[in-house]
mmCIF file of C-alpha atoms in Angstrom:
data_model
loop_
_atom_site.group_PDB
_atom_site.id
_atom_site.type_symbol
_atom_site.label_atom_id
_atom_site.label_comp_id
_atom_site.label_asym_id
_atom_site.label_seq_id
_atom_site.Cartn_x
_atom_site.Cartn_y
_atom_site.Cartn_z
ATOM 1 C CA UNK A 663 0.902 48.790 40.110
ATOM 2 C CA UNK A 664 3.378 47.716 42.704
ATOM 3 C CA UNK A 665 7.726 47.460 42.045
ATOM 4 C CA UNK A 666 8.061 43.527 44.009
ATOM 5 C CA UNK A 667 12.376 42.863 43.532
ATOM 6 C CA UNK A 668 12.605 38.660 43.952
ATOM 7 C CA UNK A 669 15.743 37.425 44.908
ATOM 8 C CA UNK A 670 16.503 33.873 43.858
ATOM 9 C CA UNK A 671 18.241 31.529 45.404
ATOM 10 C CA UNK A 672 20.017 33.068 47.560
ATOM 11 C CA UNK A 673 21.602 29.356 48.783
ATOM 12 C CA UNK A 674 23.155 29.237 52.477
ATOM 13 C CA UNK A 675 25.600 25.682 50.826
ATOM 14 C CA UNK A 676 26.528 25.428 47.253
ATOM 15 C CA UNK A 677 25.781 22.165 46.559
ATOM 16 C CA UNK A 678 27.959 19.009 46.747
ATOM 17 C CA UNK A 679 28.606 18.369 43.565
ATOM 18 C CA UNK A 680 28.395 21.655 42.486
ATOM 19 C CA UNK A 681 32.309 22.012 44.688
ATOM 20 C CA UNK A 682 33.739 19.312 44.404
ATOM 21 C CA UNK A 683 33.231 20.766 40.317
ATOM 22 C CA UNK A 684 34.171 23.676 40.779
ATOM 23 C CA UNK A 685 36.393 24.523 44.126
ATOM 24 C CA UNK A 686 36.062 27.794 44.137
ATOM 25 C CA UNK A 687 32.492 27.942 43.985
ATOM 26 C CA UNK A 688 31.637 28.165 48.335
ATOM 27 C CA UNK A 689 34.165 31.703 48.254
ATOM 28 C CA UNK A 690 32.169 33.555 45.518
ATOM 29 C CA UNK A 691 28.694 32.578 46.863
ATOM 30 C CA UNK A 692 30.049 34.475 50.030
ATOM 31 C CA UNK A 693 31.427 37.627 47.934
ATOM 32 C CA UNK A 694 28.229 37.541 46.296
ATOM 33 C CA UNK A 695 25.495 37.728 48.296
ATOM 34 C CA UNK A 696 27.796 40.167 50.546
ATOM 35 C CA UNK A 697 27.858 42.018 47.143
ATOM 36 C CA UNK A 698 24.346 41.714 46.922
ATOM 37 C CA UNK A 699 24.241 42.634 50.760
ATOM 38 C CA UNK A 700 25.896 45.420 51.075
ATOM 39 C CA UNK A 701 24.179 47.148 48.456
ATOM 40 C CA UNK A 702 20.666 46.126 49.132
ATOM 41 C CA UNK A 703 19.651 48.947 51.897
ATOM 42 C CA UNK A 704 20.541 51.905 48.823
ATOM 43 C CA UNK A 705 18.378 48.997 46.535
ATOM 44 C CA UNK A 706 15.161 48.468 48.500
ATOM 45 C CA UNK A 707 14.089 51.007 48.593
ATOM 46 C CA UNK A 708 13.150 51.727 45.334
ATOM 47 C CA UNK A 709 10.741 48.487 45.339
ATOM 48 C CA UNK A 710 6.991 48.131 47.522
ATOM 49 C CA UNK A 711 8.284 44.163 48.706
ATOM 50 C CA UNK A 712 12.275 42.675 48.200
ATOM 51 C CA UNK A 713 11.215 38.584 48.433
ATOM 52 C CA UNK A 714 13.133 35.702 48.283
ATOM 53 C CA UNK A 715 12.354 32.980 46.378
ATOM 54 C CA UNK A 716 14.360 29.579 47.551
ATOM 55 C CA UNK A 717 14.050 25.654 47.725
ATOM 56 C CA UNK A 718 16.374 25.497 49.374
ATOM 57 C CA UNK A 719 17.677 27.104 53.093
ATOM 58 C CA UNK A 720 18.249 31.059 52.227
ATOM 59 C CA UNK A 721 21.994 32.917 53.602
ATOM 60 C CA UNK A 722 22.394 33.778 56.778
ATOM 61 C CA UNK A 723 22.766 37.700 55.264
ATOM 62 C CA UNK A 724 19.312 37.523 53.302
ATOM 63 C CA UNK A 725 17.299 35.054 55.720
ATOM 64 C CA UNK A 726 15.726 38.094 57.940
ATOM 65 C CA UNK A 727 13.925 38.575 53.879
ATOM 66 C CA UNK A 728 10.382 36.811 53.478
ATOM 67 C CA UNK A 729 9.660 34.175 50.926
ATOM 68 C CA UNK A 730 7.561 35.043 48.108
ATOM 69 C CA UNK A 731 3.912 33.474 47.963
ATOM 70 C CA UNK A 732 1.220 33.657 46.458
ATOM 71 C CA UNK A 733 -0.828 36.512 47.464
ATOM 72 C CA UNK A 734 2.548 38.386 47.205
ATOM 73 C CA UNK A 735 1.978 39.529 43.278
ATOM 74 C CA UNK A 736 -1.333 40.306 41.631
ATOM 75 C CA UNK A 737 -1.245 40.718 37.813
ATOM 76 C CA UNK A 738 -0.623 44.502 37.786
ATOM 77 C CA UNK A 739 3.187 44.138 39.279
ATOM 78 C CA UNK A 740 5.828 45.125 37.706
ATOM 79 C CA UNK A 741 8.648 41.981 39.169
ATOM 80 C CA UNK A 742 12.539 42.159 39.151
ATOM 81 C CA UNK A 743 15.032 39.588 39.619
ATOM 82 C CA UNK A 744 18.665 39.210 41.050
ATOM 83 C CA UNK A 745 20.297 35.994 42.645
ATOM 84 C CA UNK A 746 21.281 33.009 41.202
ATOM 85 C CA UNK A 747 21.801 32.464 38.061
ATOM 86 C CA UNK A 748 21.866 33.804 35.657
ATOM 87 C CA UNK A 749 19.735 32.620 32.736
ATOM 88 C CA UNK A 750 19.199 29.103 35.142
ATOM 89 C CA UNK A 751 17.493 29.274 38.317
ATOM 90 C CA UNK A 752 16.835 33.263 37.578
ATOM 91 C CA UNK A 753 14.965 32.372 34.429
ATOM 92 C CA UNK A 754 12.922 29.713 34.766
ATOM 93 C CA UNK A 755 11.771 31.551 38.315
ATOM 94 C CA UNK A 756 10.720 34.076 35.933
ATOM 95 C CA UNK A 757 8.266 31.455 33.489
ATOM 96 C CA UNK A 758 6.886 30.710 36.229
ATOM 97 C CA UNK A 759 5.571 33.838 37.773
ATOM 98 C CA UNK A 760 5.013 34.476 34.128
ATOM 99 C CA UNK A 761 2.558 31.936 33.808
ATOM 100 C CA UNK A 762 1.695 31.363 37.396
ATOM 101 C CA UNK A 763 1.178 34.841 38.268
ATOM 102 C CA UNK A 764 -0.282 35.882 35.060
ATOM 103 C CA UNK A 765 1.964 38.786 34.163
ATOM 104 C CA UNK A 766 3.533 40.182 31.520
ATOM 105 C CA UNK A 767 6.271 39.931 30.358
ATOM 106 C CA UNK A 768 6.668 43.602 29.472
ATOM 107 C CA UNK A 769 6.566 44.403 33.139
ATOM 108 C CA UNK A 770 9.655 41.545 34.345
ATOM 109 C CA UNK A 771 12.388 42.706 34.013
ATOM 110 C CA UNK A 772 16.411 41.592 34.994
ATOM 111 C CA UNK A 773 18.657 43.246 37.431
ATOM 112 C CA UNK A 774 21.990 42.562 35.769
ATOM 113 C CA UNK A 775 24.475 43.462 37.428
ATOM 114 C CA UNK A 776 23.560 42.290 40.418
ATOM 115 C CA UNK A 777 22.129 38.817 39.000
ATOM 116 C CA UNK A 778 24.961 36.370 38.543
ATOM 117 C CA UNK A 779 26.633 33.867 36.567
ATOM 118 C CA UNK A 780 27.336 30.043 37.413
ATOM 119 C CA UNK A 781 31.066 28.759 37.093
ATOM 120 C CA UNK A 782 32.052 28.165 33.874
ATOM 121 C CA UNK A 783 28.775 29.518 32.457
ATOM 122 C CA UNK A 784 30.553 30.946 29.030
ATOM 123 C CA UNK A 785 27.964 33.895 26.796
ATOM 124 C CA UNK A 786 27.821 30.262 24.494
ATOM 125 C CA UNK A 787 26.516 28.534 26.751
ATOM 126 C CA UNK A 788 23.843 31.307 27.480
ATOM 127 C CA UNK A 789 22.796 31.028 24.375
ATOM 128 C CA UNK A 790 22.649 27.827 24.798
ATOM 129 C CA UNK A 791 19.878 27.606 27.703
ATOM 130 C CA UNK A 792 17.570 30.478 25.964
ATOM 131 C CA UNK A 793 17.178 28.403 23.624
ATOM 132 C CA UNK A 794 16.766 24.795 24.452
ATOM 133 C CA UNK A 795 14.825 26.422 27.453
ATOM 134 C CA UNK A 796 12.655 27.858 24.633
ATOM 135 C CA UNK A 797 13.036 31.427 27.325
ATOM 136 C CA UNK A 798 11.892 34.654 26.909
ATOM 137 C CA UNK A 799 13.889 37.621 26.162
ATOM 138 C CA UNK A 800 13.024 40.278 29.196
ATOM 139 C CA UNK A 801 14.696 43.912 29.827
ATOM 140 C CA UNK A 802 17.566 43.708 31.179
ATOM 141 C CA UNK A 803 18.164 46.416 34.324
ATOM 142 C CA UNK A 804 21.169 48.063 35.776
ATOM 143 C CA UNK A 805 21.634 49.795 39.394
ATOM 144 C CA UNK A 806 24.804 52.430 39.762
ATOM 145 C CA UNK A 807 26.298 53.567 42.772
ATOM 146 C CA UNK A 808 24.467 56.119 41.698
ATOM 147 C CA UNK A 809 21.654 55.179 42.532
ATOM 148 C CA UNK A 810 19.330 54.896 39.566
ATOM 149 C CA UNK A 811 17.827 52.603 36.899
ATOM 150 C CA UNK A 812 19.751 52.443 33.536
ATOM 151 C CA UNK A 813 18.963 50.190 30.338
ATOM 152 C CA UNK A 814 21.964 49.871 27.936
#
């Protein structure tokens, strides 16, 4: 069994309509990308593969990573997701990968402290996303600066 990290939507630029509504979004996105890029060398040693899942151009600090393609994942793999945005594209991707690759939900996790929320999202809004989209509940894990994973 391999352990795979999937970084969802590390876009080079946010959508213009989102920037119009949230002018701070480019700066916030840049800070989040720097944070993820800085921890990645420490984080990636815990995985057999680190992949990007994105339909748009990827930020410079992560574009060296390979894109996720079908032969990268097997039904016996453990898959961990992080990136942009929590309860939005991250969850859409985990549902898609669960269906497409037949990965059991109990082997899918979200790396919560490196899964960034969209500006304006609140816990109530996230609850609505879960219910409306019928998202499954998956394990959420955290990675700390002492180089280990834990659940809360």
